[in-house]
Tab-separated table of C-alpha atoms in Angstrom:
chain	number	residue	atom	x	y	z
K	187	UNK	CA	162.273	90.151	93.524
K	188	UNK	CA	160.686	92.363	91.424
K	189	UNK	CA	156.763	92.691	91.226
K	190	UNK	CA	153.326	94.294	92.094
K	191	UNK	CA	152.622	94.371	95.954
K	192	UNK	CA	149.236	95.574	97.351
K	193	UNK	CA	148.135	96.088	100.721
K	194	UNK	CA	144.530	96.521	102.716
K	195	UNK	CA	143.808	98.694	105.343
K	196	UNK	CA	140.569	99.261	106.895
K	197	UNK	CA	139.720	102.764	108.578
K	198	UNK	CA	136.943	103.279	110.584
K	199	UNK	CA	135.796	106.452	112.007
K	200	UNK	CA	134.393	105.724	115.227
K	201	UNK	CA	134.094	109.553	116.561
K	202	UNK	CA	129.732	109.865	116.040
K	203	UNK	CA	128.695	111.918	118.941
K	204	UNK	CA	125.063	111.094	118.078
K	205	UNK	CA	124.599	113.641	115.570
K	206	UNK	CA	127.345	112.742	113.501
K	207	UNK	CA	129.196	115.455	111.063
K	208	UNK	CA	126.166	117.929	112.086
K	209	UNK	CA	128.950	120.705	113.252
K	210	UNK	CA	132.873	121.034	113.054
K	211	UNK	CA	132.996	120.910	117.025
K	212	UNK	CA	130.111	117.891	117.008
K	213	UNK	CA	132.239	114.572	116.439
K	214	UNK	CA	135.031	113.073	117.350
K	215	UNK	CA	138.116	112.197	114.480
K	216	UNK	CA	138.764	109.122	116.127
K	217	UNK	CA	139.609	106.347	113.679
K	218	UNK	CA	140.386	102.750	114.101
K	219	UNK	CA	142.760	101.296	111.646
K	220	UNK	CA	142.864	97.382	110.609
K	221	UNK	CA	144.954	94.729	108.672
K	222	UNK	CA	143.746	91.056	108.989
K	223	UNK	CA	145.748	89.415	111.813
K	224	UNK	CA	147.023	92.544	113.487
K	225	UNK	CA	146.400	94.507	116.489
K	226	UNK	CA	144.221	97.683	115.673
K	227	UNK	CA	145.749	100.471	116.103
K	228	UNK	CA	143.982	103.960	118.080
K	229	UNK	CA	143.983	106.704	115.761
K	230	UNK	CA	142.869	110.729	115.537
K	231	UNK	CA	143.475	113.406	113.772
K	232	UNK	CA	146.522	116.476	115.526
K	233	UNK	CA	145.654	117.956	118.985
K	234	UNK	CA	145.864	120.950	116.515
K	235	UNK	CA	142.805	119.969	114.641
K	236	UNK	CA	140.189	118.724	116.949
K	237	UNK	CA	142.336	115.207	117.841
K	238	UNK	CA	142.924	113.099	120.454
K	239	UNK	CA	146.623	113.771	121.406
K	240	UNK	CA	146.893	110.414	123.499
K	241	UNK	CA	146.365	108.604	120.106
K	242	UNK	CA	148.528	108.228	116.904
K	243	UNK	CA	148.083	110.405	114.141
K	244	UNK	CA	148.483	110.317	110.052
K	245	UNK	CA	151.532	112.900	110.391
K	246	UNK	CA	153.059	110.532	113.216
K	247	UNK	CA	152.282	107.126	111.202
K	248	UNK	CA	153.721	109.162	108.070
K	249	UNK	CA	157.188	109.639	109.930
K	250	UNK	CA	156.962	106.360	111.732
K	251	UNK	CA	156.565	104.514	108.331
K	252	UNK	CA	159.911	106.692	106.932
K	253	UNK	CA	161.582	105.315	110.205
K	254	UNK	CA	161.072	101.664	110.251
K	255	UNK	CA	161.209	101.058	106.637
K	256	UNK	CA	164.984	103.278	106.375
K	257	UNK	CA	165.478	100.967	109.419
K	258	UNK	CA	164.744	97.579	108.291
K	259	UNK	CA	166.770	98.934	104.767
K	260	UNK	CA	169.795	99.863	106.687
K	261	UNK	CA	169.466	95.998	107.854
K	262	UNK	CA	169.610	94.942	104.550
K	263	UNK	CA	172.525	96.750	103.519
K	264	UNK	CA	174.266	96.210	106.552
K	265	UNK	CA	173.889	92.231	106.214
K	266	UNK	CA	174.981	92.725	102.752
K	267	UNK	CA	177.940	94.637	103.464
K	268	UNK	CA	179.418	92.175	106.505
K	269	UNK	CA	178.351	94.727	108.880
K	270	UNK	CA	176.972	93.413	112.544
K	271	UNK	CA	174.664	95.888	114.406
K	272	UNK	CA	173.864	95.456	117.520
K	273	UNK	CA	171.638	98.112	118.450
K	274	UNK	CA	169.345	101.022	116.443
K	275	UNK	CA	167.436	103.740	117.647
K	276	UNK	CA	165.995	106.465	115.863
K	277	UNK	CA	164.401	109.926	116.849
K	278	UNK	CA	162.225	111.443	113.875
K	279	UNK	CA	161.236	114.730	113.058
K	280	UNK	CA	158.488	116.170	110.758
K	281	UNK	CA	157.864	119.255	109.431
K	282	UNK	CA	154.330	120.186	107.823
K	283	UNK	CA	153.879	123.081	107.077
K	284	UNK	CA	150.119	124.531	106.421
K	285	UNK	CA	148.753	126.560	103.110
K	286	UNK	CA	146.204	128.646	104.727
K	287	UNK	CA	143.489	127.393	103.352
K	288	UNK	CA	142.801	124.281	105.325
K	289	UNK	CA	145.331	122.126	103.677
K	290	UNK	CA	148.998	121.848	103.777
K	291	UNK	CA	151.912	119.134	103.028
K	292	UNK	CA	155.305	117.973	104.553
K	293	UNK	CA	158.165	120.039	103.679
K	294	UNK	CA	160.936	117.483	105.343
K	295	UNK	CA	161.956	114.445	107.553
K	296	UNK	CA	165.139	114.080	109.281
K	297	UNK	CA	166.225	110.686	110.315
K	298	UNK	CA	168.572	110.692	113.322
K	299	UNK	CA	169.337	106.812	113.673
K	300	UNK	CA	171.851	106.012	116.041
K	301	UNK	CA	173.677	102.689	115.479
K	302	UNK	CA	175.703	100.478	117.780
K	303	UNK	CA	178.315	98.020	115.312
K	304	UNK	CA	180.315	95.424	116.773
K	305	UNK	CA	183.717	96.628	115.666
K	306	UNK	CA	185.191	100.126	115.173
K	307	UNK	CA	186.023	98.453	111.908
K	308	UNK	CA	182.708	98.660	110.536
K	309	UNK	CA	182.030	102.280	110.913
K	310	UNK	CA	182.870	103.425	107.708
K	311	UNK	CA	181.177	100.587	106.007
K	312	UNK	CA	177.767	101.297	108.140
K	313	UNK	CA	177.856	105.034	107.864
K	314	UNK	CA	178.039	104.257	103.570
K	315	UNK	CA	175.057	101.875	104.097
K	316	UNK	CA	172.385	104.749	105.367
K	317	UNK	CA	173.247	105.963	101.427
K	318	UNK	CA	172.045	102.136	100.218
K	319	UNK	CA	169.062	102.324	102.810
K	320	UNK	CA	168.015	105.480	100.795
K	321	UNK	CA	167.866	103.837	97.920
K	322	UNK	CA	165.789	100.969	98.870
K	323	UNK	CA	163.310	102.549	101.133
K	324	UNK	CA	160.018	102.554	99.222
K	325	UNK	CA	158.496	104.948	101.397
K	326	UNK	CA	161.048	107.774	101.203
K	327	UNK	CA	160.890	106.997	97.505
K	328	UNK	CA	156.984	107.573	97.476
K	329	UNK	CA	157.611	110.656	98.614
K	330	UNK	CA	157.406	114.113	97.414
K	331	UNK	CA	159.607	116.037	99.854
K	332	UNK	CA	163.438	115.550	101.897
K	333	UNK	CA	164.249	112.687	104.069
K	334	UNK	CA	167.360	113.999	105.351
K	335	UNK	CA	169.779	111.685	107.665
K	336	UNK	CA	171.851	112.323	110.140
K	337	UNK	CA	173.332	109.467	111.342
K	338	UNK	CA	175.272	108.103	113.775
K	339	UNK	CA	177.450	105.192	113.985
K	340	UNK	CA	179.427	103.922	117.157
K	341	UNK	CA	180.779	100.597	118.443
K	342	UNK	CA	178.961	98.476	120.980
C-alpha cells in the first residue's frame, strides 16, 4: 500500500470579541476545527496563553494523535503476530518546553500503554510489537523529537 495520502482540515477562529485582534487581551483563541462528515471539535489555545482550558488544545491534539496512531499500529502488529488483545489504555505525557522568545517546541512524548492479552503466552510477543508499532506510526515518524514507551503488557 504504498502512495500519496492528503487530508483537509478546516480551522476557524471563532474568538472576535467585536474588535477583533485590536489587543493581546481583546479576543478569544477559540478555534473550531472541521473534516467533512465529522463532529467538530472545540478548540483553544493553553490556559497558559490566553486559552480556554475546558477545550482541547494543539499540544493535547499533538499527543493525542502520537497515542491513537502508536495504538491502532500496535493493532496491526499484534494481528500480524497472532497476538489477541483484549484491552488498551494509554496515559500520555508531553513535554514543551519554551525558547523565551514567544516560541518553543516539544522536547519528548512518553507513551505508557497498558495492554490486556488473552494468554500469558503472548506477552513476549506483544511487548516486541510496541518496537513494530514504532516503526509504522507515521506520526511519531513526522516528528522531530522522542516518543519514548513504556509499556505494559498483562493477561486478561
Amino acid at each position: 500500500m504504498n502512495g500519496e495520502h492528503h487530508y483537509r482540515l478546516r480551522s476557524t477562529w471563532t474568538g472576535d470579541l467585536g474588535t477583533g485582534t485590536s489587543g493581546y487581551r481583546d479576543y478569544e483563541r477559540a478555534v473550531t476545527l472541521e473534516v467533512d462528515g465529522k463532529p467538530a471539535i472545540a478548540a483553544s489555545a493553553d490556559k497558559p496563553f490566553r486559552g480556554d482550558p475546558a477545550k482541547w488544545n494543539p499540544e493535547e491534539l499533538l499527543i493525542a494523535a502520537l497515542s491513537e496512531c502508536h495504538l491502532l499500529s500496535y493493532l496491526h502488529a499484534c494481528v500480524t503476530t497472532g497476538v489477541v488483545v483484549t484491552g488498551y489504555e494509554d496515559d500520555a505525557t508531553g513535554t514543551m518546553q519554551e525558547d523565551g522568545n514567544s516560541g518553543g517546541a516539544f522536547t519528548e512524548v512518553v507513551l505508557r500503554p497498558r495492554v490486556r492479552v488473552a494468554e500469558e503466552s503472548m506477552i513476549e510477543a506483544a511487548v516486541a510489537a510496541h518496537r513494530q508499532a514504532r516503526e509504522w506510526c507515521f506520526i511519531a515518524n513526522s516528528v522531530n523529537f522522542p516518543v519514548r514507551h513504556e509499556p505494559e503488557v498483562t493477561v486478561g
